[in-house]
Amino acid sequence: MADMAGTTGGTADSAAGGTPGGAAAPGPADPADPAVGFLYPGYSAEDDYPRLQAMLGGGVRLPLVHTDIGVDAHRVDDLLEMGSAARLAAGVEELKARGATAVVWACTSASFVFGWEGARSQVRELSATAGLPASSTSFAFAHAIQALGLDRVAIAATYPEDVAQLFTGFLKSAGAEVVSMRGSGIITAAEVGAWGRSEVLQLARGGDHPEAQAVLLPDTALHTAAYLADLERELGKPVLTANQVTVWEGLRLLDRTLARPDLGALFAHGAPRLPLE
């Protein structure tokens, strides 16, 4: 695997959809619990985060702040603006006021669109602005692949093909072999956020490949928290989804190890203690 220097150390809610399968309130929040903060672009699947907090069973808080996305479009120029330093910096102080001691940019496309080195610079600048360890969903995928010891993966993306190809390139820079990539041609996060269980399972099935050791669903606008067990049962292999790996990455920044098998293979044995670059 390539040098995983996307995470940095420092002195970090597209149209809102209803929570799939009914509301899942977070577990009892103790202000003394450690907190990792998430900068989430717009309004689409931000309700995955309280659901994931509840599924973690307490002991950690996942505060989330919405960033201004500008134009809701999976187009390169709009994604570059969505992930700009100024848009991310605007949410940092609110997360810190809510007790965050690490921050994750909870967006895949508006991080990998910068390329490996650009995405690394993005999180370094975020870390410097926040004075906290920082990462992004793109590096969360790279670290999750490393943690599971995977070599070959398939991508089942909601994005247009040209944007999905950029994610392929990013993962190749991380040392992973992408044996199959499928784009779905969806432009807006608002449309993705309206998808339910049947669409998510269909996306994963359609993007699977017999040589892939895992299937990746890289859009944080996609509701997946309620379907993690269904996805892995259906495909018979690990499935890594954007909001799942983003929360896992946040726990990694906090140096927390929580084993929650209902959150998929990635959480089966807790977050490993990979180096915090």
mmCIF file of C-alpha atoms in Angstrom:
data_model
loop_
_atom_site.group_PDB
_atom_site.id
_atom_site.type_symbol
_atom_site.label_atom_id
_atom_site.label_comp_id
_atom_site.label_asym_id
_atom_site.label_seq_id
_atom_site.Cartn_x
_atom_site.Cartn_y
_atom_site.Cartn_z
ATOM 1 C CA MET A 1 0.000 0.000 0.000
ATOM 2 C CA ALA A 2 1.096 3.582 -0.587
ATOM 3 C CA ASP A 3 2.133 5.961 2.192
ATOM 4 C CA MET A 4 -1.077 6.717 4.090
ATOM 5 C CA ALA A 5 -0.276 10.340 4.823
ATOM 6 C CA GLY A 6 -3.795 11.609 4.226
ATOM 7 C CA THR A 7 -4.545 11.857 7.935
ATOM 8 C CA THR A 8 -2.970 14.762 9.739
ATOM 9 C CA GLY A 9 -2.261 15.421 13.371
ATOM 10 C CA GLY A 10 -2.500 18.885 14.912
ATOM 11 C CA THR A 11 -2.064 21.290 18.289
ATOM 12 C CA ALA A 12 -12.055 18.704 12.721
ATOM 13 C CA ASP A 13 -25.816 17.784 7.935
ATOM 14 C CA SER A 14 -27.756 17.600 -0.416
ATOM 15 C CA ALA A 15 -32.079 17.203 0.258
ATOM 16 C CA ALA A 16 -32.586 15.642 3.637
ATOM 17 C CA GLY A 17 -34.204 12.239 3.539
ATOM 18 C CA GLY A 18 -36.000 10.455 6.328
ATOM 19 C CA THR A 19 -33.973 8.045 8.337
ATOM 20 C CA PRO A 20 -34.230 4.625 6.660
ATOM 21 C CA GLY A 21 -36.070 1.978 8.606
ATOM 22 C CA GLY A 22 -37.325 4.463 11.203
ATOM 23 C CA ALA A 23 -35.533 7.000 13.318
ATOM 24 C CA ALA A 24 -32.533 5.914 15.327
ATOM 25 C CA ALA A 25 -31.789 8.350 18.101
ATOM 26 C CA PRO A 26 -28.203 8.585 19.297
ATOM 27 C CA GLY A 27 -27.300 6.757 22.455
ATOM 28 C CA PRO A 28 -27.311 8.798 25.653
ATOM 29 C CA ALA A 29 -24.843 11.612 25.062
ATOM 30 C CA ASP A 30 -22.483 12.244 27.916
ATOM 31 C CA PRO A 31 -20.717 15.573 27.395
ATOM 32 C CA ALA A 32 -17.636 13.935 28.853
ATOM 33 C CA ASP A 33 -17.550 11.352 26.052
ATOM 34 C CA PRO A 34 -14.866 11.956 23.432
ATOM 35 C CA ALA A 35 -16.164 13.491 20.221
ATOM 36 C CA VAL A 36 -15.065 13.388 16.607
ATOM 37 C CA GLY A 37 -16.653 16.099 14.472
ATOM 38 C CA PHE A 38 -17.838 15.784 10.883
ATOM 39 C CA LEU A 39 -18.090 18.482 8.254
ATOM 40 C CA TYR A 40 -20.918 17.262 6.039
ATOM 41 C CA PRO A 41 -21.732 18.921 2.687
ATOM 42 C CA GLY A 42 -25.338 20.035 2.413
ATOM 43 C CA TYR A 43 -28.273 17.813 3.355
ATOM 44 C CA SER A 44 -28.726 14.245 2.073
ATOM 45 C CA ALA A 45 -27.817 11.354 4.360
ATOM 46 C CA GLU A 46 -26.608 13.212 7.439
ATOM 47 C CA ASP A 47 -29.105 11.179 9.478
ATOM 48 C CA ASP A 48 -26.764 8.207 9.041
ATOM 49 C CA TYR A 49 -24.540 9.791 11.708
ATOM 50 C CA PRO A 50 -26.953 9.734 14.677
ATOM 51 C CA ARG A 51 -27.911 6.233 13.558
ATOM 52 C CA LEU A 52 -24.277 5.168 13.559
ATOM 53 C CA GLN A 53 -23.738 6.815 16.947
ATOM 54 C CA ALA A 54 -26.636 4.769 18.314
ATOM 55 C CA MET A 55 -25.248 1.594 16.732
ATOM 56 C CA LEU A 56 -21.884 2.233 18.369
ATOM 57 C CA GLY A 57 -23.649 1.915 21.714
ATOM 58 C CA GLY A 58 -22.422 5.034 23.471
ATOM 59 C CA GLY A 59 -19.068 6.149 24.744
ATOM 60 C CA VAL A 60 -18.382 8.465 21.815
ATOM 61 C CA ARG A 61 -20.136 11.472 20.287
ATOM 62 C CA LEU A 62 -20.400 12.275 16.569
ATOM 63 C CA PRO A 63 -21.324 15.961 16.251
ATOM 64 C CA LEU A 64 -21.940 17.113 12.696
ATOM 65 C CA VAL A 65 -21.925 20.517 11.043
ATOM 66 C CA HIS A 66 -23.299 21.206 7.562
ATOM 67 C CA THR A 67 -21.064 22.977 5.081
ATOM 68 C CA ASP A 68 -22.282 25.166 2.245
ATOM 69 C CA ILE A 69 -21.944 23.064 -0.902
ATOM 70 C CA GLY A 70 -22.540 25.819 -3.412
ATOM 71 C CA VAL A 71 -23.851 23.956 -6.469
ATOM 72 C CA ASP A 72 -25.206 20.461 -5.812
ATOM 73 C CA ALA A 73 -23.515 18.677 -8.688
ATOM 74 C CA HIS A 74 -21.102 15.791 -9.183
ATOM 75 C CA ARG A 75 -19.083 17.820 -11.670
ATOM 76 C CA VAL A 76 -15.381 18.403 -11.271
ATOM 77 C CA ASP A 77 -15.459 22.203 -11.128
ATOM 78 C CA ASP A 78 -18.323 22.240 -8.613
ATOM 79 C CA LEU A 79 -16.651 19.575 -6.484
ATOM 80 C CA LEU A 80 -13.407 21.524 -6.352
ATOM 81 C CA GLU A 81 -15.317 24.529 -5.025
ATOM 82 C CA MET A 82 -17.338 22.363 -2.609
ATOM 83 C CA GLY A 83 -14.123 21.101 -1.050
ATOM 84 C CA SER A 84 -12.374 24.459 -0.924
ATOM 85 C CA ALA A 85 -10.535 25.458 2.225
ATOM 86 C CA ALA A 86 -12.867 28.375 2.951
ATOM 87 C CA ARG A 87 -16.013 26.227 2.848
ATOM 88 C CA LEU A 88 -14.498 23.680 5.210
ATOM 89 C CA ALA A 89 -13.021 26.264 7.566
ATOM 90 C CA ALA A 90 -16.426 27.898 8.086
ATOM 91 C CA GLY A 91 -17.681 24.939 10.130
ATOM 92 C CA VAL A 92 -14.643 24.282 12.283
ATOM 93 C CA GLU A 93 -15.362 26.563 15.234
ATOM 94 C CA GLU A 94 -18.869 25.128 15.723
ATOM 95 C CA LEU A 95 -17.462 21.610 15.846
ATOM 96 C CA LYS A 96 -14.828 22.652 18.369
ATOM 97 C CA ALA A 97 -17.492 24.359 20.481
ATOM 98 C CA ARG A 98 -19.321 21.023 20.538
ATOM 99 C CA GLY A 99 -16.263 19.288 21.932
ATOM 100 C CA ALA A 100 -14.705 17.733 18.837
ATOM 101 C CA THR A 101 -11.090 16.717 19.322
ATOM 102 C CA ALA A 102 -10.681 15.473 15.729
ATOM 103 C CA VAL A 103 -12.430 16.376 12.483
ATOM 104 C CA VAL A 104 -13.290 14.515 9.288
ATOM 105 C CA TRP A 105 -14.379 16.077 5.996
ATOM 106 C CA ALA A 106 -17.345 13.766 5.370
ATOM 107 C CA CYS A 107 -17.235 13.861 1.598
ATOM 108 C CA THR A 108 -15.628 11.502 -0.878
ATOM 109 C CA SER A 109 -15.978 13.213 -4.243
ATOM 110 C CA ALA A 110 -14.949 16.676 -3.021
ATOM 111 C CA SER A 111 -11.760 15.195 -1.622
ATOM 112 C CA PHE A 112 -10.554 12.669 -4.220
ATOM 113 C CA VAL A 113 -11.311 15.195 -6.991
ATOM 114 C CA PHE A 114 -8.134 16.977 -5.881
ATOM 115 C CA GLY A 115 -6.011 13.871 -6.505
ATOM 116 C CA TRP A 116 -3.874 12.121 -3.897
ATOM 117 C CA GLU A 117 -1.537 15.003 -3.160
ATOM 118 C CA GLY A 118 -4.282 17.615 -3.375
ATOM 119 C CA ALA A 119 -6.483 15.638 -0.992
ATOM 120 C CA ARG A 120 -3.557 15.338 1.380
ATOM 121 C CA SER A 121 -3.064 19.113 1.257
ATOM 122 C CA GLN A 122 -6.797 19.563 1.874
ATOM 123 C CA VAL A 123 -6.726 17.661 5.166
ATOM 124 C CA ARG A 124 -3.437 19.213 6.213
ATOM 125 C CA GLU A 125 -4.954 22.668 5.801
ATOM 126 C CA LEU A 126 -8.091 21.577 7.634
ATOM 127 C CA SER A 127 -5.963 20.251 10.482
ATOM 128 C CA ALA A 128 -3.987 23.483 10.664
ATOM 129 C CA THR A 129 -7.182 25.563 10.684
ATOM 130 C CA ALA A 130 -8.808 23.451 13.387
ATOM 131 C CA GLY A 131 -5.681 22.727 15.407
ATOM 132 C CA LEU A 132 -6.895 19.132 15.495
ATOM 133 C CA PRO A 133 -6.148 15.828 13.774
ATOM 134 C CA ALA A 134 -8.060 15.692 10.488
ATOM 135 C CA SER A 135 -8.897 13.362 7.632
ATOM 136 C CA SER A 136 -11.475 12.904 4.872
ATOM 137 C CA THR A 137 -13.738 10.169 3.533
ATOM 138 C CA SER A 138 -11.379 9.454 0.641
ATOM 139 C CA PHE A 139 -8.529 8.665 3.003
ATOM 140 C CA ALA A 140 -10.986 6.753 5.206
ATOM 141 C CA PHE A 141 -11.531 4.371 2.277
ATOM 142 C CA ALA A 142 -7.796 4.036 1.718
ATOM 143 C CA HIS A 143 -7.151 3.320 5.396
ATOM 144 C CA ALA A 144 -10.079 0.861 5.612
ATOM 145 C CA ILE A 145 -8.747 -1.099 2.630
ATOM 146 C CA GLN A 146 -5.365 -1.248 4.328
ATOM 147 C CA ALA A 147 -6.853 -2.267 7.677
ATOM 148 C CA LEU A 148 -8.768 -5.173 6.128
ATOM 149 C CA GLY A 149 -5.726 -6.327 4.182
ATOM 150 C CA LEU A 150 -7.490 -5.967 0.834
ATOM 151 C CA ASP A 151 -5.718 -5.920 -2.522
ATOM 152 C CA ARG A 152 -8.570 -5.975 -5.057
ATOM 153 C CA VAL A 153 -11.760 -3.938 -4.810
ATOM 154 C CA ALA A 154 -14.769 -3.016 -6.921
ATOM 155 C CA ILE A 155 -16.391 0.425 -6.975
ATOM 156 C CA ALA A 156 -20.175 0.823 -7.180
ATOM 157 C CA ALA A 157 -20.579 4.583 -7.516
ATOM 158 C CA THR A 158 -23.581 6.845 -7.791
ATOM 159 C CA TYR A 159 -21.455 9.375 -9.674
ATOM 160 C CA PRO A 160 -21.086 9.970 -13.398
ATOM 161 C CA GLU A 161 -18.361 7.808 -14.914
ATOM 162 C CA ASP A 162 -15.792 10.602 -15.253
ATOM 163 C CA VAL A 163 -16.012 11.429 -11.543
ATOM 164 C CA ALA A 164 -15.972 7.741 -10.550
ATOM 165 C CA GLN A 165 -12.794 7.295 -12.598
ATOM 166 C CA LEU A 166 -11.095 9.880 -10.406
ATOM 167 C CA PHE A 167 -11.875 7.740 -7.362
ATOM 168 C CA THR A 168 -10.359 4.771 -9.174
ATOM 169 C CA GLY A 169 -7.189 6.773 -9.678
ATOM 170 C CA PHE A 170 -7.133 7.839 -6.048
ATOM 171 C CA LEU A 171 -7.366 4.246 -4.825
ATOM 172 C CA LYS A 172 -4.636 3.181 -7.221
ATOM 173 C CA SER A 173 -2.441 5.841 -5.638
ATOM 174 C CA ALA A 174 -3.196 4.141 -2.315
ATOM 175 C CA GLY A 175 -1.925 0.849 -3.717
ATOM 176 C CA ALA A 176 -5.272 -0.869 -4.306
ATOM 177 C CA GLU A 177 -6.199 -2.673 -7.516
ATOM 178 C CA VAL A 178 -9.631 -1.650 -8.782
ATOM 179 C CA VAL A 179 -10.895 -4.670 -10.707
ATOM 180 C CA SER A 180 -14.240 -3.103 -11.630
ATOM 181 C CA MET A 181 -15.790 0.357 -11.569
ATOM 182 C CA ARG A 182 -19.432 1.202 -12.248
ATOM 183 C CA GLY A 183 -20.815 4.727 -12.332
ATOM 184 C CA SER A 184 -24.523 5.504 -12.163
ATOM 185 C CA GLY A 185 -24.567 8.911 -13.813
ATOM 186 C CA ILE A 186 -26.321 10.748 -10.981
ATOM 187 C CA ILE A 187 -25.499 14.438 -10.832
ATOM 188 C CA THR A 188 -27.055 15.621 -7.568
ATOM 189 C CA ALA A 189 -26.666 14.529 -3.969
ATOM 190 C CA ALA A 190 -30.346 15.322 -3.482
ATOM 191 C CA GLU A 191 -31.286 12.457 -5.824
ATOM 192 C CA VAL A 192 -28.862 10.062 -4.161
ATOM 193 C CA GLY A 193 -30.225 10.944 -0.726
ATOM 194 C CA ALA A 194 -33.696 9.801 -1.766
ATOM 195 C CA TRP A 195 -32.532 6.232 -2.478
ATOM 196 C CA GLY A 196 -33.710 3.451 -0.156
ATOM 197 C CA ARG A 197 -32.744 -0.113 0.613
ATOM 198 C CA SER A 198 -33.675 -1.645 -2.757
ATOM 199 C CA GLU A 199 -31.688 0.930 -4.731
ATOM 200 C CA VAL A 200 -28.666 0.613 -2.454
ATOM 201 C CA LEU A 201 -28.640 -3.191 -2.716
ATOM 202 C CA GLN A 202 -29.073 -2.988 -6.475
ATOM 203 C CA LEU A 203 -26.160 -0.565 -6.727
ATOM 204 C CA ALA A 204 -23.899 -2.884 -4.729
ATOM 205 C CA ARG A 205 -24.911 -6.002 -6.659
ATOM 206 C CA GLY A 206 -24.407 -4.249 -9.969
ATOM 207 C CA GLY A 207 -20.954 -3.059 -8.997
ATOM 208 C CA ASP A 208 -19.674 -6.347 -7.591
ATOM 209 C CA HIS A 209 -17.051 -8.399 -9.392
ATOM 210 C CA PRO A 210 -15.985 -12.009 -8.736
ATOM 211 C CA GLU A 211 -12.355 -10.988 -8.305
ATOM 212 C CA ALA A 212 -13.116 -8.181 -5.870
ATOM 213 C CA GLN A 213 -12.437 -8.851 -2.193
ATOM 214 C CA ALA A 214 -14.750 -5.978 -1.230
ATOM 215 C CA VAL A 215 -17.212 -3.566 -2.824
ATOM 216 C CA LEU A 216 -16.994 0.166 -2.180
ATOM 217 C CA LEU A 217 -19.989 2.565 -2.218
ATOM 218 C CA PRO A 218 -18.281 5.957 -2.094
ATOM 219 C CA ASP A 219 -21.025 8.597 -1.735
ATOM 220 C CA THR A 220 -21.771 10.160 1.684
ATOM 221 C CA ALA A 221 -25.121 11.344 0.220
ATOM 222 C CA LEU A 222 -26.178 7.671 0.123
ATOM 223 C CA HIS A 223 -28.043 6.232 3.120
ATOM 224 C CA THR A 224 -26.293 2.986 4.046
ATOM 225 C CA ALA A 225 -26.069 2.751 7.851
ATOM 226 C CA ALA A 226 -29.338 0.795 8.128
ATOM 227 C CA TYR A 227 -28.304 -1.646 5.405
ATOM 228 C CA LEU A 228 -24.727 -2.609 6.295
ATOM 229 C CA ALA A 229 -25.561 -6.140 7.443
ATOM 230 C CA ASP A 230 -27.900 -6.664 4.468
ATOM 231 C CA LEU A 231 -25.215 -5.545 2.026
ATOM 232 C CA GLU A 232 -22.571 -7.939 3.305
ATOM 233 C CA ARG A 233 -25.036 -10.807 3.604
ATOM 234 C CA GLU A 234 -26.200 -10.205 0.026
ATOM 235 C CA LEU A 235 -22.703 -10.015 -1.483
ATOM 236 C CA GLY A 236 -20.906 -12.434 0.812
ATOM 237 C CA LYS A 237 -17.932 -10.096 1.228
ATOM 238 C CA PRO A 238 -17.035 -6.845 2.969
ATOM 239 C CA VAL A 239 -18.888 -3.773 1.747
ATOM 240 C CA LEU A 240 -17.399 -0.408 2.582
ATOM 241 C CA THR A 241 -19.762 2.554 2.448
ATOM 242 C CA ALA A 242 -18.908 6.223 2.687
ATOM 243 C CA ASN A 243 -20.593 7.157 5.962
ATOM 244 C CA GLN A 244 -19.494 3.894 7.578
ATOM 245 C CA VAL A 245 -15.804 4.386 6.759
ATOM 246 C CA THR A 246 -16.011 8.081 7.676
ATOM 247 C CA VAL A 247 -17.148 7.265 11.211
ATOM 248 C CA TRP A 248 -14.561 4.473 11.445
ATOM 249 C CA GLU A 249 -11.868 6.946 10.410
ATOM 250 C CA GLY A 250 -13.037 9.359 13.081
ATOM 251 C CA LEU A 251 -12.735 6.674 15.727
ATOM 252 C CA ARG A 252 -9.261 5.912 14.415
ATOM 253 C CA LEU A 253 -8.291 9.560 14.904
ATOM 254 C CA LEU A 254 -9.572 9.311 18.488
ATOM 255 C CA ASP A 255 -7.591 6.074 18.925
ATOM 256 C CA ARG A 256 -10.816 4.293 19.878
ATOM 257 C CA THR A 257 -11.292 0.578 19.259
ATOM 258 C CA LEU A 258 -14.963 -0.436 19.141
ATOM 259 C CA ALA A 259 -15.968 -3.874 17.884
ATOM 260 C CA ARG A 260 -19.479 -3.672 16.389
ATOM 261 C CA PRO A 261 -20.027 -6.548 13.931
ATOM 262 C CA ASP A 262 -23.469 -5.193 12.975
ATOM 263 C CA LEU A 263 -21.572 -2.338 11.329
ATOM 264 C CA GLY A 264 -19.862 -4.722 8.926
ATOM 265 C CA ALA A 265 -16.512 -6.442 8.569
ATOM 266 C CA LEU A 266 -14.682 -3.155 9.070
ATOM 267 C CA PHE A 267 -15.978 -2.950 12.651
ATOM 268 C CA ALA A 268 -15.850 -6.675 13.398
ATOM 269 C CA HIS A 269 -12.756 -6.434 15.552
ATOM 270 C CA GLY A 270 -12.644 -2.722 16.312
ATOM 271 C CA ALA A 271 -10.701 -0.012 14.555
ATOM 272 C CA PRO A 272 -7.043 -1.108 14.315
ATOM 273 C CA ARG A 273 -4.331 1.145 15.599
ATOM 274 C CA LEU A 274 -2.879 2.219 12.274
ATOM 275 C CA PRO A 275 -0.290 4.985 12.406
ATOM 276 C CA LEU A 276 -1.795 8.457 12.823
ATOM 277 C CA GLU A 277 0.179 10.273 10.142
#
